[in-house]
Each structure stands twice: as C-alpha cells, then as structure tokens.
Amino acid sequence: MTPKRTSRQQPASACPCGLAETYEKCCGRFHRGEAAAPTAETLMRSRYSAFVKRDEPYLLRTWHPRSRPARVDFDPGMRWTGLEILATTGGSAFHTTGTVTFRASFRGGSLHERSRFERVGGAWVYLDGEFLD
C-alpha cells in the first residue's frame, strides 16, 4: 500500500527548494558547480536546499566575502520541511542587488527572514539577513 502524501510532503526526488523539478535538475546543478544561480531568488532557493543537504562548500562559496563565516555549524537535530518565498525586490539579471523575504519551515517551527543579495564578480551571493517576526 502506498502511503498518502499531504500537500506539504514532496516525493523523495523533488527538490527541497519547492520547485517542481528534481533536485538533480534544479538546485543540484548549482551545488555541483555546473551552473550559477541567475537570480537572487534562485540563489536563495539553492542555499535553502544546501542547508537541507548540509552542503557547506556551496553555502560558503555563495556567501559574500565581507560576511562569510569561517564555517557553517549545522544543528544535527534540525530537519527543514519547506520553503515559502513571500516577496522579492530586484535580484534579476538587470540588478546588482536584491532581497528575498521567505519563510523556511522546520520540524517544530519556522524562520522568517529578509535576505540581502549582491553580485560579486557577476555571480549572486548572500550578503546578510534580517529576522522578521
């Protein structure tokens, strides 16, 4: 018998970022270095997926040099369960800065943040974020 899926659950092959593609075709290609995120929102989604997958090299590579930590400390008990993009400003191919406001859910709660992104050497990177709520 196949278990029922609720609307919040995704198939195992679905990308953690919430888009319809598989991880391999969606955020996986950014994590593997085969492509660069074309927008701030795409970078935000790929960074969320990197937190889900605990991909420290990708997170550090896509962090602005001015604010990049020496390492990423993952909470071993953290289980991310979903990403909701609430708003974006700028962040397209025609911009040098952008913001993405999102809610990332985890088992037991959620994180609401407005993240700032900039282009460095033509590539989008995460600068910093402000927690909301």
Tab-separated table of C-alpha atoms in Angstrom:
chain	number	residue	atom	x	y	z
A	1	MET	CA	0.000	0.000	0.000
A	2	THR	CA	1.351	3.443	-0.929
A	3	PRO	CA	1.229	5.949	1.934
A	4	LYS	CA	-0.872	9.069	1.380
A	5	ARG	CA	1.052	12.274	0.784
A	6	THR	CA	-0.128	15.500	2.311
A	7	SER	CA	0.275	18.691	0.307
A	8	ARG	CA	3.366	19.651	2.374
A	9	GLN	CA	5.182	16.409	1.621
A	10	GLN	CA	7.199	16.052	-1.564
A	11	PRO	CA	8.358	12.947	-3.408
A	12	ALA	CA	11.871	11.888	-2.402
A	13	SER	CA	13.282	13.048	-5.763
A	14	ALA	CA	11.678	16.523	-5.582
A	15	CYS	CA	13.972	19.469	-4.976
A	16	PRO	CA	13.892	20.692	-1.363
A	17	CYS	CA	13.503	24.297	-2.615
A	18	GLY	CA	9.865	23.594	-3.507
A	19	LEU	CA	10.042	23.890	-7.299
A	20	ALA	CA	8.649	21.095	-9.462
A	21	GLU	CA	11.993	19.845	-10.843
A	22	THR	CA	14.007	17.048	-9.315
A	23	TYR	CA	16.917	18.023	-7.074
A	24	GLU	CA	19.402	16.892	-9.736
A	25	LYS	CA	17.917	19.209	-12.402
A	26	CYS	CA	17.094	22.072	-10.028
A	27	CYS	CA	19.430	23.039	-7.162
A	28	GLY	CA	21.752	20.060	-7.601
A	29	ARG	CA	23.293	21.609	-10.735
A	30	PHE	CA	24.196	24.745	-8.744
A	31	HIS	CA	25.595	22.700	-5.862
A	32	ARG	CA	27.751	20.698	-8.287
A	33	GLY	CA	29.054	23.928	-9.876
A	34	GLU	CA	27.549	23.173	-13.305
A	35	ALA	CA	25.656	26.492	-13.369
A	36	ALA	CA	25.337	29.725	-11.408
A	37	ALA	CA	22.033	30.910	-9.981
A	38	PRO	CA	20.663	33.515	-12.441
A	39	THR	CA	18.611	35.473	-9.865
A	40	ALA	CA	18.713	36.282	-6.160
A	41	GLU	CA	15.590	34.157	-5.619
A	42	THR	CA	17.156	31.174	-7.357
A	43	LEU	CA	20.257	31.577	-5.191
A	44	MET	CA	18.044	31.764	-2.090
A	45	ARG	CA	16.287	28.537	-3.090
A	46	SER	CA	19.597	26.795	-3.811
A	47	ARG	CA	21.020	27.917	-0.454
A	48	TYR	CA	17.933	26.583	1.347
A	49	SER	CA	18.462	23.256	-0.442
A	50	ALA	CA	22.128	23.372	0.585
A	51	PHE	CA	21.066	23.712	4.225
A	52	VAL	CA	18.725	20.737	3.780
A	53	LYS	CA	21.557	18.721	2.183
A	54	ARG	CA	24.204	20.133	4.591
A	55	ASP	CA	26.363	21.273	1.687
A	56	GLU	CA	28.837	23.527	3.499
A	57	PRO	CA	31.159	24.156	0.498
A	58	TYR	CA	28.264	25.541	-1.571
A	59	LEU	CA	26.996	27.735	1.254
A	60	LEU	CA	30.445	29.217	1.830
A	61	ARG	CA	31.045	29.663	-1.923
A	62	THR	CA	27.782	31.635	-2.262
A	63	TRP	CA	28.309	33.815	0.839
A	64	HIS	CA	29.550	37.386	0.347
A	65	PRO	CA	33.272	37.678	1.226
A	66	ARG	CA	32.506	40.550	3.664
A	67	SER	CA	30.093	38.489	5.767
A	68	ARG	CA	31.186	34.870	5.132
A	69	PRO	CA	31.834	32.848	8.296
A	70	ALA	CA	34.816	30.518	8.578
A	71	ARG	CA	32.456	27.540	8.631
A	72	VAL	CA	28.791	26.590	8.811
A	73	ASP	CA	27.630	24.977	12.032
A	74	PHE	CA	24.729	22.675	11.201
A	75	ASP	CA	22.382	21.703	14.019
A	76	PRO	CA	22.300	17.881	13.841
A	77	GLY	CA	18.689	17.841	15.079
A	78	MET	CA	17.411	20.379	12.529
A	79	ARG	CA	15.026	18.978	9.925
A	80	TRP	CA	13.956	21.507	7.307
A	81	THR	CA	10.448	20.829	5.972
A	82	GLY	CA	9.630	23.548	3.431
A	83	LEU	CA	10.377	26.918	1.864
A	84	GLU	CA	7.913	29.659	1.010
A	85	ILE	CA	9.069	32.743	-0.919
A	86	LEU	CA	6.982	35.691	0.309
A	87	ALA	CA	8.460	38.632	-1.641
A	88	THR	CA	11.397	39.662	-3.817
A	89	THR	CA	12.822	43.026	-4.823
A	90	GLY	CA	15.456	43.456	-7.510
A	91	GLY	CA	17.668	40.432	-7.912
A	92	SER	CA	17.158	39.859	-11.637
A	93	ALA	CA	19.688	39.778	-14.448
A	94	PHE	CA	19.288	43.571	-14.645
A	95	HIS	CA	20.123	44.272	-10.983
A	96	THR	CA	23.236	44.267	-8.814
A	97	THR	CA	21.335	43.855	-5.528
A	98	GLY	CA	18.170	42.134	-4.422
A	99	THR	CA	16.188	40.968	-1.431
A	100	VAL	CA	14.195	37.808	-0.848
A	101	THR	CA	11.732	37.532	2.018
A	102	PHE	CA	10.950	33.933	2.890
A	103	ARG	CA	9.677	31.546	5.499
A	104	ALA	CA	11.657	28.344	5.981
A	105	SER	CA	9.822	25.724	7.996
A	106	PHE	CA	11.474	23.139	10.178
A	107	ARG	CA	10.193	20.465	12.475
A	108	GLY	CA	8.818	22.461	15.408
A	109	GLY	CA	8.733	25.963	13.898
A	110	SER	CA	9.769	28.328	11.151
A	111	LEU	CA	12.282	31.038	10.336
A	112	HIS	CA	11.066	34.262	8.711
A	113	GLU	CA	13.850	36.321	7.122
A	114	ARG	CA	14.525	39.064	4.608
A	115	SER	CA	17.843	38.221	2.957
A	116	ARG	CA	20.025	40.649	1.025
A	117	PHE	CA	21.980	39.560	-2.043
A	118	GLU	CA	24.630	41.261	-4.181
A	119	ARG	CA	26.524	40.395	-7.320
A	120	VAL	CA	30.237	39.775	-6.844
A	121	GLY	CA	32.223	39.089	-9.995
A	122	GLY	CA	28.916	38.702	-11.853
A	123	ALA	CA	27.592	35.975	-9.514
A	124	TRP	CA	24.833	36.329	-6.932
A	125	VAL	CA	25.951	35.890	-3.316
A	126	TYR	CA	24.181	36.087	0.036
A	127	LEU	CA	25.184	39.213	1.980
A	128	ASP	CA	23.110	39.071	5.169
A	129	GLY	CA	19.619	38.741	6.529
A	130	GLU	CA	17.186	40.286	8.958
A	131	PHE	CA	14.949	38.042	11.045
A	132	LEU	CA	11.295	39.054	10.964
A	133	ASP	CA	8.510	38.177	13.446
